Amino acid sequence: MATIENHLLAGLPARDRRRLLLLATAMPLDLSSVLVSAGETPAYVYFPTRGFVSLVSSSEGNPSLEVGMVGTEGMVGTQVVLGVVEAPLRALVQGAGSALRIPIKPFRGELDSCKALKEVMDRYIHVLNLQLMTSLTCVRFHQVAPRLARWLLMSQDRAHSNQFSVTQEFMAYMLGARRSGISEAATLLQRDGLISYKRGEMTVLDRPGLEAVSCSCYLADLQCYARSLGSVSVQSKGTK
C-alpha cells in the first residue's frame, strides 16, 4: 500500500483487508487519463491511494460537468456493488497519483462472502449519492466564487497537499462555468490572499479563509461522510 491508504480499505477488519489486497494490483493514476467512460463495461474497480478522480456527466450538445470526486476516501466503480454492468459516469483522473485495482469478478465474490466489505460499500454508495445530489444543487443555486472555493477545498483534501496542478480551462470544464467566470472568481480569491495561481499551479494559502467563502455544500459533504464512514483527515495548513 502507498503511504496514504485508501480510507475504505483501511476501515475493514484486518483479515478481510488482507484477503482483498491479495486480489489488488497497484497502478499509476496518470493525469487526464480516463479509467472508464459512461456506458462502458469496466474490467476493474479502483481504490485510489494517492491522487483523485472526477466523475463527469455529459449529454449530447452540452458541456460536461463534474458531479462527484473520488480520492483516498472512496472507490471508482460503485455500480458494481449494485449489480450494474455499465458505468453511469466518465471517471477522469484529475490529480495524478496511484490506485489499487481489483478485477470485478473476484471483487463481487468478496462482496458476497464478506459482510464487512458489503456494509462499507453500501455506506459509501449512500455518501456518494448525496455528494452527487449536492453537486447538482450547488450548480443550480450557488455563485461561481463559492463553488470554486468548494472545488478547491475538495481537490486539496484529495491531493493531500496545499499545491496541485490545474488549469482555468479545466476548472471551468469541471464546474460547468465559463472560463471568464472562473478567471474572475480566481482573481477575487487571489486578491484576498486565499490562493496563489501561476502557470497552472494552484496553491492554497489560507485554508480557513477559503472555507469561509466556500458554499455550505463543502461542509455538508464532510459531515455526511463522517456520519456514515468516520472522519478522514483534511488539510488545515492555512498560512494567513
Coordinates of N, CA and C in Angstrom, one line a residue:
M1 N 0.8 -1.2 0.0 CA 0.0 0.0 0.0 C 0.9 1.2 0.0
A2 N 0.4 2.3 -0.6 CA 1.1 3.6 -0.6 C 1.0 4.1 0.9
T3 N 1.8 5.2 1.1 CA 1.9 5.8 2.4 C 0.5 6.2 2.9
I4 N -0.2 6.8 2.0 CA -1.6 7.3 2.2 C -2.5 6.2 1.8
E5 N -3.1 5.5 2.8 CA -4.0 4.4 2.5 C -5.4 4.8 2.0
N6 N -6.0 3.9 1.3 CA -7.4 4.2 1.0 C -8.3 4.0 2.2
H7 N -9.1 5.0 2.5 CA -9.9 5.0 3.7 C -10.9 3.8 3.8
L8 N -11.5 3.5 2.7 CA -12.4 2.4 2.8 C -11.7 1.0 3.1
L9 N -10.6 0.8 2.5 CA -9.9 -0.4 2.7 C -9.3 -0.4 4.1
A10 N -8.8 0.7 4.6 CA -8.2 0.8 5.9 C -9.2 0.6 7.0
G11 N -10.5 0.8 6.7 CA -11.5 0.6 7.7 C -12.0 -0.8 7.8
L12 N -11.6 -1.7 7.0 CA -12.0 -3.1 7.0 C -11.3 -3.8 8.1
P13 N -11.9 -4.9 8.7 CA -11.2 -5.7 9.6 C -9.9 -6.2 9.0
A14 N -8.8 -6.4 9.7 CA -7.5 -6.8 9.2 C -7.6 -8.0 8.3
R15 N -8.3 -9.0 8.7 CA -8.3 -10.3 7.9 C -9.0 -10.0 6.6
D16 N -10.1 -9.3 6.6 CA -10.8 -9.0 5.4 C -10.0 -8.1 4.4
R17 N -9.3 -7.2 5.0 CA -8.5 -6.3 4.2 C -7.3 -7.0 3.5
R18 N -6.7 -7.9 4.3 CA -5.6 -8.7 3.7 C -6.1 -9.6 2.5
R19 N -7.2 -10.2 2.7 CA -7.8 -11.0 1.6 C -8.1 -10.2 0.4
L20 N -8.6 -9.0 0.6 CA -8.9 -8.2 -0.6 C -7.7 -7.6 -1.3
L21 N -6.7 -7.3 -0.5 CA -5.4 -6.8 -1.0 C -4.7 -7.8 -1.9
L22 N -4.9 -9.1 -1.6 CA -4.3 -10.2 -2.4 C -4.9 -10.2 -3.8
L23 N -6.0 -9.6 -4.0 CA -6.6 -9.5 -5.3 C -6.3 -8.3 -6.1
A24 N -5.6 -7.3 -5.4 CA -5.4 -6.0 -5.9 C -4.0 -5.9 -6.6
T25 N -4.0 -5.0 -7.6 CA -2.7 -4.6 -8.2 C -2.5 -3.1 -8.2
A26 N -1.4 -2.7 -7.8 CA -1.1 -1.2 -7.8 C -0.9 -0.7 -9.2
M27 N -1.4 0.5 -9.5 CA -1.3 1.1 -10.8 C -1.1 2.6 -10.6
P28 N -0.5 3.3 -11.6 CA -0.5 4.7 -11.6 C -1.8 5.4 -12.0
L29 N -2.1 6.5 -11.5 CA -3.2 7.3 -12.0 C -2.5 8.5 -12.7
D30 N -2.5 8.4 -14.0 CA -1.9 9.4 -14.9 C -2.9 10.6 -15.1
L31 N -2.4 11.8 -15.0 CA -3.2 13.0 -15.1 C -4.0 13.0 -16.4
S32 N -5.3 13.2 -16.4 CA -6.2 13.4 -17.5 C -6.5 12.0 -18.2
S33 N -6.0 10.9 -17.6 CA -6.4 9.6 -18.2 C -7.8 9.2 -17.8
V34 N -8.5 8.4 -18.6 CA -9.9 8.0 -18.4 C -9.9 6.6 -17.9
L35 N -10.3 6.3 -16.7 CA -10.4 5.0 -16.2 C -11.6 4.2 -16.8
V36 N -12.7 4.9 -17.1 CA -13.8 4.3 -17.7 C -14.7 5.4 -18.3
S37 N -15.3 5.1 -19.4 CA -16.3 6.1 -20.0 C -17.7 5.7 -19.7
A38 N -18.6 6.6 -19.7 CA -20.0 6.3 -19.4 C -20.5 5.3 -20.5
G39 N -21.2 4.3 -20.0 CA -21.8 3.3 -20.9 C -20.9 2.1 -21.1
E40 N -19.6 2.2 -20.7 CA -18.7 1.1 -20.9 C -18.8 0.1 -19.8
T41 N -18.4 -1.1 -20.1 CA -18.4 -2.2 -19.0 C -16.9 -2.3 -18.5
P42 N -16.7 -1.8 -17.3 CA -15.3 -1.8 -16.8 C -14.8 -3.2 -16.5
A43 N -13.5 -3.3 -16.5 CA -12.9 -4.6 -16.1 C -12.5 -4.6 -14.6
Y44 N -12.4 -3.4 -14.0 CA -11.9 -3.3 -12.6 C -12.7 -2.3 -11.8
V45 N -12.5 -2.4 -10.5 CA -12.9 -1.3 -9.6 C -11.6 -0.7 -9.1
Y46 N -11.6 0.6 -8.7 CA -10.4 1.3 -8.4 C -10.5 1.9 -7.0
F47 N -9.5 1.7 -6.2 CA -9.4 2.3 -4.9 C -8.1 3.3 -4.9
P48 N -8.3 4.6 -5.0 CA -7.2 5.5 -5.1 C -6.4 5.5 -3.7
T49 N -5.1 5.4 -3.8 CA -4.2 5.5 -2.7 C -3.5 6.9 -2.6
R50 N -3.4 7.5 -3.8 CA -2.9 8.9 -4.0 C -3.6 9.4 -5.2
G51 N -3.8 10.7 -5.2 CA -4.4 11.3 -6.4 C -5.9 11.3 -6.3
F52 N -6.6 11.7 -7.3 CA -8.1 11.7 -7.2 C -8.7 11.7 -8.6
V53 N -10.0 11.4 -8.7 CA -10.7 11.1 -10.0 C -12.0 11.9 -10.0
S54 N -12.3 12.6 -11.1 CA -13.5 13.3 -11.2 C -14.5 12.3 -11.9
L55 N -15.8 12.4 -11.4 CA -16.9 11.7 -12.0 C -17.7 12.7 -12.8
V56 N -17.7 12.5 -14.1 CA -18.1 13.5 -15.1 C -19.4 13.0 -15.8
S57 N -20.4 13.9 -15.8 CA -21.6 13.6 -16.6 C -21.6 14.5 -17.8
S58 N -22.2 13.9 -18.9 CA -22.3 14.7 -20.1 C -23.5 14.3 -20.9
S59 N -24.1 15.3 -21.6 CA -25.2 15.0 -22.5 C -24.9 15.6 -23.9
E60 N -25.5 15.0 -24.9 CA -25.2 15.5 -26.2 C -25.6 16.9 -26.4
G61 N -24.6 17.7 -27.0 CA -24.8 19.1 -27.3 C -24.6 20.0 -26.1
N62 N -24.2 19.5 -24.9 CA -24.0 20.3 -23.7 C -22.6 20.0 -23.2
P63 N -22.0 21.0 -22.5 CA -20.7 20.8 -21.9 C -20.8 19.7 -20.8
S64 N -19.7 19.1 -20.6 CA -19.6 18.1 -19.5 C -19.6 18.8 -18.1
L65 N -19.9 18.1 -17.1 CA -20.0 18.6 -15.7 C -19.5 17.6 -14.7
E66 N -18.6 18.0 -13.8 CA -18.2 17.2 -12.7 C -19.3 17.1 -11.7
V67 N -19.8 15.9 -11.3 CA -20.8 15.7 -10.4 C -20.3 15.0 -9.1
G68 N -19.1 14.5 -9.1 CA -18.5 13.9 -8.0 C -17.0 13.8 -8.1
M69 N -16.3 13.6 -6.9 CA -14.9 13.5 -6.9 C -14.5 12.3 -6.0
V70 N -13.6 11.5 -6.4 CA -13.1 10.3 -5.6 C -11.7 10.4 -5.4
G71 N -11.3 10.4 -4.1 CA -9.9 10.3 -3.7 C -9.6 9.1 -2.8
T72 N -8.7 9.3 -1.9 CA -8.4 8.2 -1.0 C -9.5 7.8 0.0
E73 N -10.6 8.6 0.0 CA -11.7 8.3 0.8 C -12.7 7.4 0.1
G74 N -12.5 7.0 -1.1 CA -13.6 6.3 -1.8 C -13.1 5.3 -2.9
M75 N -14.0 5.0 -3.8 CA -13.8 4.0 -4.8 C -14.4 4.4 -6.1
V76 N -13.8 4.0 -7.2 CA -14.4 4.2 -8.5 C -15.0 2.9 -9.0
G77 N -16.3 2.9 -9.3 CA -16.9 1.6 -9.8 C -18.0 1.1 -8.9
T78 N -18.7 2.0 -8.2 CA -19.6 1.6 -7.2 C -20.9 0.9 -7.8
Q79 N -21.1 1.1 -9.1 CA -22.3 0.5 -9.7 C -22.1 -1.1 -9.6
V80 N -20.9 -1.5 -9.5 CA -20.7 -3.0 -9.4 C -21.3 -3.6 -8.2
V81 N -21.3 -2.8 -7.1 CA -21.9 -3.2 -5.8 C -23.4 -3.4 -6.0
L82 N -24.0 -2.7 -6.9 CA -25.4 -2.8 -7.1 C -25.8 -3.8 -8.2
G83 N -24.8 -4.5 -8.7 CA -25.0 -5.5 -9.7 C -25.2 -4.9 -11.1
V84 N -24.8 -3.6 -11.3 CA -24.9 -3.0 -12.6 C -23.7 -3.2 -13.4
V85 N -23.8 -3.4 -14.7 CA -22.6 -3.7 -15.5 C -22.0 -2.4 -16.0
E86 N -22.8 -1.5 -16.6 CA -22.3 -0.3 -17.3 C -22.0 0.8 -16.3
A87 N -20.9 1.5 -16.6 CA -20.6 2.7 -15.8 C -21.5 3.8 -16.2
P88 N -22.1 4.5 -15.2 CA -23.0 5.6 -15.5 C -22.3 6.9 -15.8
L89 N -21.0 7.1 -15.3 CA -20.3 8.3 -15.5 C -18.9 8.1 -16.0
R90 N -18.3 9.1 -16.6 CA -16.9 9.0 -17.0 C -16.0 9.3 -15.8
A91 N -15.0 8.5 -15.6 CA -14.1 8.6 -14.5 C -12.8 9.1 -15.1
L92 N -12.5 10.4 -14.8 CA -11.3 11.1 -15.4 C -10.3 11.5 -14.2
V93 N -9.1 11.1 -14.4 CA -8.1 11.4 -13.4 C -7.8 12.9 -13.4
Q94 N -8.1 13.5 -12.3 CA -7.9 14.9 -12.1 C -6.6 15.3 -11.4
G95 N -6.2 14.4 -10.4 CA -5.0 14.5 -9.7 C -4.1 13.3 -9.8
A96 N -2.9 13.4 -10.4 CA -2.1 12.2 -10.6 C -1.7 11.5 -9.3
G97 N -1.6 10.2 -9.3 CA -1.2 9.5 -8.1 C -1.2 8.0 -8.4
S98 N -1.8 7.3 -7.6 CA -1.8 5.8 -7.7 C -3.1 5.2 -7.2
A99 N -3.4 4.0 -7.5 CA -4.6 3.3 -7.1 C -4.3 1.8 -7.0
L100 N -5.2 1.1 -6.3 CA -5.3 -0.3 -6.3 C -6.5 -0.7 -7.1
R101 N -6.3 -1.6 -8.1 CA -7.4 -2.0 -9.0 C -7.6 -3.5 -8.7
I102 N -8.9 -3.9 -8.7 CA -9.3 -5.2 -8.4 C -10.3 -5.7 -9.5
P103 N -10.0 -6.8 -10.2 CA -10.9 -7.3 -11.2 C -12.3 -7.5 -10.6
I104 N -13.3 -7.2 -11.5 CA -14.7 -7.2 -11.0 C -15.2 -8.5 -10.5
K105 N -14.9 -9.6 -11.2 CA -15.4 -10.9 -10.8 C -15.0 -11.3 -9.3
P106 N -13.7 -11.3 -9.0 CA -13.3 -11.6 -7.6 C -13.8 -10.6 -6.6
F107 N -13.9 -9.3 -7.1 CA -14.4 -8.3 -6.1 C -15.9 -8.6 -5.8
R108 N -16.7 -9.0 -6.7 CA -18.0 -9.4 -6.4 C -18.1 -10.6 -5.5
G109 N -17.1 -11.5 -5.7 CA -17.1 -12.7 -4.8 C -16.8 -12.3 -3.4
E110 N -15.9 -11.3 -3.2 CA -15.7 -10.8 -1.8 C -16.9 -10.1 -1.3
L111 N -17.6 -9.4 -2.1 CA -18.9 -8.7 -1.6 C -19.9 -9.8 -1.1
D112 N -19.9 -10.9 -1.8 CA -20.9 -12.0 -1.4 C -20.5 -12.7 -0.1
S113 N -19.1 -12.7 0.1 CA -18.7 -13.5 1.3 C -18.2 -12.7 2.5
C114 N -18.1 -11.4 2.2 CA -17.5 -10.5 3.3 C -18.6 -9.5 3.7
K115 N -19.2 -9.7 4.8 CA -20.2 -8.8 5.3 C -19.7 -7.4 5.6
A116 N -18.5 -7.3 6.1 CA -17.9 -6.0 6.5 C -17.7 -5.2 5.2
L117 N -17.2 -5.8 4.1 CA -17.0 -5.1 2.9 C -18.3 -4.6 2.3
K118 N -19.3 -5.5 2.3 CA -20.6 -5.1 1.8 C -21.2 -3.9 2.5
E119 N -21.0 -3.9 3.8 CA -21.6 -2.8 4.7 C -20.8 -1.5 4.4
V120 N -19.5 -1.6 4.3 CA -18.7 -0.4 4.0 C -19.1 0.2 2.6
M121 N -19.3 -0.7 1.6 CA -19.6 -0.2 0.3 C -21.0 0.4 0.2
D122 N -22.0 -0.2 0.9 CA -23.3 0.3 1.0 C -23.3 1.7 1.6
R123 N -22.5 1.9 2.6 CA -22.5 3.2 3.2 C -21.8 4.2 2.3
Y124 N -20.8 3.8 1.6 CA -20.1 4.7 0.7 C -21.0 5.1 -0.5
I125 N -21.8 4.2 -1.0 CA -22.7 4.5 -2.1 C -23.7 5.5 -1.6
H126 N -24.2 5.4 -0.4 CA -25.1 6.4 0.2 C -24.4 7.8 0.2
V127 N -23.2 7.8 0.7 CA -22.4 9.1 0.7 C -22.2 9.7 -0.7
L128 N -21.9 8.8 -1.6 CA -21.6 9.3 -3.0 C -22.9 9.8 -3.6
N129 N -24.0 9.1 -3.4 CA -25.3 9.6 -4.0 C -25.6 11.0 -3.4
L130 N -25.4 11.2 -2.1 CA -25.6 12.5 -1.5 C -24.7 13.6 -2.1
Q131 N -23.4 13.2 -2.4 CA -22.5 14.1 -3.0 C -22.9 14.5 -4.4
L132 N -23.4 13.6 -5.1 CA -23.9 13.8 -6.5 C -25.1 14.8 -6.4
M133 N -26.0 14.6 -5.5 CA -27.2 15.5 -5.4 C -26.7 16.9 -4.9
T134 N -25.8 16.9 -4.0 CA -25.3 18.2 -3.5 C -24.6 19.0 -4.7
S135 N -23.9 18.3 -5.5 CA -23.2 19.0 -6.6 C -24.2 19.6 -7.6
L136 N -25.2 18.9 -7.9 CA -26.2 19.4 -8.8 C -27.0 20.6 -8.2
T137 N -27.3 20.5 -6.9 CA -27.9 21.7 -6.3 C -27.0 22.8 -6.2
C138 N -25.7 22.6 -6.0 CA -24.7 23.6 -5.9 C -24.6 24.4 -7.3
V139 N -24.6 23.6 -8.4 CA -24.5 24.3 -9.7 C -25.7 25.2 -10.0
R140 N -26.9 24.7 -9.5 CA -28.1 25.4 -9.8 C -28.3 26.7 -8.9
F141 N -27.8 26.7 -7.7 CA -28.2 27.8 -6.8 C -27.0 28.6 -6.3
H142 N -25.8 28.2 -6.4 CA -24.7 28.9 -5.8 C -23.8 29.6 -6.9
Q143 N -23.3 30.8 -6.5 CA -22.5 31.6 -7.4 C -21.1 30.9 -7.7
V144 N -20.4 31.4 -8.7 CA -19.2 30.7 -9.2 C -18.1 30.8 -8.1
A145 N -17.9 31.9 -7.4 CA -16.8 32.1 -6.5 C -16.9 31.1 -5.3
P146 N -18.1 31.0 -4.6 CA -18.2 30.0 -3.6 C -18.1 28.6 -4.1
R147 N -18.6 28.3 -5.3 CA -18.4 27.0 -5.9 C -17.0 26.6 -6.2
L148 N -16.3 27.6 -6.7 CA -14.8 27.4 -6.9 C -14.1 27.2 -5.6
A149 N -14.4 27.9 -4.6 CA -13.8 27.7 -3.3 C -14.0 26.3 -2.8
R150 N -15.2 25.8 -2.9 CA -15.6 24.4 -2.5 C -14.8 23.4 -3.3
W151 N -14.7 23.6 -4.6 CA -14.0 22.7 -5.5 C -12.5 22.7 -5.2
L152 N -11.9 23.8 -4.9 CA -10.5 23.9 -4.5 C -10.3 23.1 -3.2
L153 N -11.2 23.3 -2.2 CA -11.0 22.6 -0.9 C -11.1 21.1 -1.1
M154 N -12.1 20.6 -1.9 CA -12.2 19.2 -2.2 C -11.0 18.7 -2.9
S155 N -10.4 19.4 -3.8 CA -9.2 19.0 -4.5 C -8.0 18.9 -3.6
Q156 N -7.9 19.9 -2.7 CA -6.8 20.0 -1.8 C -6.9 18.8 -0.8
D157 N -8.1 18.5 -0.3 CA -8.2 17.3 0.6 C -7.7 16.1 -0.1
R158 N -8.1 15.9 -1.3 CA -7.7 14.6 -2.0 C -6.3 14.6 -2.6
A159 N -5.7 15.8 -2.8 CA -4.3 15.9 -3.2 C -3.4 15.7 -2.0
H160 N -3.9 15.9 -0.8 CA -3.1 15.8 0.5 C -2.0 16.8 0.4
S161 N -2.2 17.9 -0.2 CA -1.2 18.9 -0.4 C -1.8 20.3 -0.6
N162 N -1.1 21.4 -0.2 CA -1.6 22.7 -0.4 C -1.4 23.1 -1.9
Q163 N -0.7 22.4 -2.7 CA -0.4 22.7 -4.1 C -0.8 21.6 -5.0
F164 N -1.4 21.9 -6.1 CA -1.7 20.9 -7.1 C -1.9 21.6 -8.5
S165 N -1.8 20.8 -9.5 CA -1.8 21.3 -10.9 C -3.2 21.4 -11.4
V166 N -3.6 22.5 -12.0 CA -4.9 22.6 -12.6 C -4.9 23.9 -13.5
T167 N -5.6 23.8 -14.6 CA -5.8 25.0 -15.5 C -7.1 25.6 -15.3
Q168 N -7.2 26.9 -15.6 CA -8.5 27.6 -15.6 C -9.5 26.9 -16.5
E169 N -9.0 26.5 -17.7 CA -9.9 25.8 -18.6 C -10.5 24.5 -18.0
F170 N -9.7 23.8 -17.3 CA -10.1 22.5 -16.6 C -11.1 22.8 -15.5
M171 N -10.8 23.9 -14.7 CA -11.8 24.3 -13.7 C -13.1 24.7 -14.2
A172 N -13.1 25.4 -15.4 CA -14.4 25.8 -16.0 C -15.1 24.5 -16.5
Y173 N -14.4 23.6 -17.0 CA -15.0 22.3 -17.5 C -15.6 21.6 -16.4
M174 N -14.9 21.5 -15.3 CA -15.4 20.7 -14.1 C -16.6 21.4 -13.4
L175 N -16.6 22.7 -13.4 CA -17.6 23.4 -12.7 C -18.8 23.8 -13.6
G176 N -18.7 23.5 -14.9 CA -19.8 23.9 -15.8 C -20.0 25.3 -15.9
A177 N -18.9 26.1 -15.9 CA -18.9 27.6 -15.9 C -18.1 28.1 -17.1
R178 N -18.3 29.3 -17.4 CA -17.5 29.9 -18.5 C -16.1 30.2 -17.9
R179 N -15.1 30.1 -18.8 CA -13.7 30.4 -18.4 C -13.6 31.8 -17.8
S180 N -14.3 32.7 -18.4 CA -14.2 34.1 -17.9 C -14.7 34.2 -16.5
G181 N -15.7 33.4 -16.2 CA -16.3 33.4 -14.8 C -15.3 32.8 -13.8
I182 N -14.6 31.8 -14.2 CA -13.6 31.1 -13.4 C -12.5 32.1 -13.1
S183 N -12.0 32.8 -14.2 CA -10.9 33.7 -14.1 C -11.3 34.8 -13.1
E184 N -12.5 35.4 -13.2 CA -12.9 36.4 -12.3 C -12.9 36.0 -10.9
A185 N -13.5 34.8 -10.7 CA -13.6 34.2 -9.3 C -12.2 33.9 -8.7
A186 N -11.3 33.4 -9.5 CA -10.0 33.1 -9.1 C -9.2 34.4 -8.7
T187 N -9.4 35.4 -9.5 CA -8.8 36.7 -9.2 C -9.2 37.3 -7.9
L188 N -10.5 37.1 -7.6 CA -11.0 37.6 -6.3 C -10.4 36.8 -5.1
L189 N -10.3 35.5 -5.3 CA -9.7 34.7 -4.2 C -8.2 35.0 -4.1
Q190 N -7.5 35.3 -5.2 CA -6.1 35.7 -5.1 C -6.0 37.1 -4.4
R191 N -6.8 38.0 -4.8 CA -6.8 39.3 -4.2 C -6.9 39.3 -2.7
D192 N -7.7 38.4 -2.2 CA -7.9 38.3 -0.8 C -6.9 37.4 -0.1
G193 N -5.9 37.0 -0.8 CA -4.8 36.2 -0.2 C -5.1 34.8 0.1
L194 N -6.2 34.2 -0.5 CA -6.6 32.9 -0.2 C -5.9 31.8 -1.0
I195 N -5.6 32.2 -2.2 CA -4.9 31.2 -3.1 C -3.8 32.0 -3.9
S196 N -2.9 31.2 -4.5 CA -2.0 31.7 -5.5 C -2.1 30.8 -6.7
Y197 N -2.1 31.4 -7.9 CA -2.3 30.7 -9.1 C -1.3 31.2 -10.2
K198 N -0.3 30.3 -10.5 CA 0.7 30.7 -11.5 C 1.0 29.5 -12.4
R199 N 0.9 29.7 -13.7 CA 1.3 28.7 -14.7 C 0.7 27.3 -14.5
G200 N -0.6 27.3 -14.2 CA -1.2 26.0 -14.0 C -1.0 25.4 -12.6
E201 N -0.3 26.1 -11.7 CA -0.1 25.5 -10.3 C -1.0 26.3 -9.3
M202 N -1.8 25.6 -8.7 CA -2.7 26.2 -7.7 C -2.1 26.0 -6.3
T203 N -2.0 27.0 -5.5 CA -1.6 26.9 -4.1 C -2.6 27.5 -3.1
V204 N -3.1 26.7 -2.2 CA -4.0 27.2 -1.2 C -3.1 27.9 -0.1
L205 N -3.3 29.2 0.1 CA -2.5 29.9 1.1 C -3.2 30.1 2.4
D206 N -4.5 30.2 2.4 CA -5.3 30.4 3.6 C -6.5 29.5 3.6
R207 N -6.4 28.3 4.1 CA -7.5 27.3 4.1 C -8.7 27.8 4.9
P208 N -8.5 28.3 6.1 CA -9.7 28.8 6.9 C -10.4 29.9 6.1
G209 N -9.7 30.8 5.5 CA -10.3 31.8 4.7 C -11.1 31.2 3.5
L210 N -10.5 30.2 2.9 CA -11.2 29.6 1.7 C -12.5 28.9 2.2
E211 N -12.4 28.2 3.4 CA -13.6 27.6 3.9 C -14.7 28.6 4.2
A212 N -14.3 29.8 4.6 CA -15.2 30.9 5.0 C -16.0 31.4 3.8
V213 N -15.4 31.4 2.6 CA -16.1 31.9 1.4 C -16.7 30.8 0.6
S214 N -16.4 29.5 1.0 CA -17.0 28.4 0.2 C -18.5 28.3 0.6
C215 N -19.2 27.7 -0.4 CA -20.6 27.5 -0.1 C -20.8 26.4 0.9
S216 N -22.0 26.3 1.5 CA -22.2 25.3 2.6 C -22.1 23.9 2.1
C217 N -22.1 23.6 0.8 CA -22.0 22.2 0.3 C -20.8 21.5 0.7
Y218 N -19.7 22.2 0.9 CA -18.4 21.6 1.3 C -18.5 20.9 2.6
L219 N -19.0 21.7 3.6 CA -19.2 21.2 5.0 C -20.2 20.1 5.0
A220 N -21.3 20.2 4.2 CA -22.3 19.2 4.2 C -21.7 17.9 3.7
D221 N -20.9 17.9 2.7 CA -20.2 16.6 2.3 C -19.4 16.0 3.4
L222 N -18.6 16.8 4.0 CA -17.7 16.3 5.1 C -18.6 15.6 6.2
Q223 N -19.6 16.3 6.6 CA -20.5 15.8 7.7 C -21.2 14.5 7.3
C224 N -21.6 14.4 6.1 CA -22.3 13.2 5.6 C -21.3 12.0 5.6
Y225 N -20.1 12.2 5.2 CA -19.1 11.2 5.2 C -18.8 10.8 6.6
A226 N -18.6 11.7 7.5 CA -18.2 11.4 8.9 C -19.3 10.6 9.5
R227 N -20.6 10.9 9.3 CA -21.7 10.2 9.9 C -21.7 8.8 9.4
S228 N -21.4 8.6 8.1 CA -21.6 7.2 7.6 C -20.4 6.4 7.7
L229 N -19.2 7.0 7.5 CA -17.9 6.2 7.4 C -16.8 6.6 8.3
G230 N -17.1 7.6 9.2 CA -16.0 8.1 10.0 C -15.2 9.2 9.4
S231 N -14.6 10.1 10.1 CA -13.9 11.3 9.6 C -12.6 10.9 8.9
V232 N -12.3 11.6 7.9 CA -11.0 11.5 7.2 C -10.2 12.8 7.4
S233 N -8.9 12.7 7.3 CA -8.1 13.9 7.5 C -8.2 14.8 6.3
V234 N -8.2 16.1 6.6 CA -8.2 17.1 5.6 C -7.1 18.1 5.9
Q235 N -6.7 18.9 4.9 CA -5.7 19.8 5.0 C -6.1 21.0 5.9
S236 N -5.2 21.4 6.8 CA -5.5 22.6 7.6 C -4.2 23.4 7.9
K237 N -3.6 23.8 6.8 CA -2.3 24.4 6.8 C -2.4 25.9 6.3
G238 N -3.5 26.6 6.6 CA -3.6 28.0 6.2 C -2.4 28.8 6.8
T239 N -1.9 29.7 6.0 CA -0.7 30.5 6.4 C -1.0 31.9 6.6
K240 N -2.2 32.3 6.5 CA -2.5 33.7 6.6 C -2.4 34.2 8.0

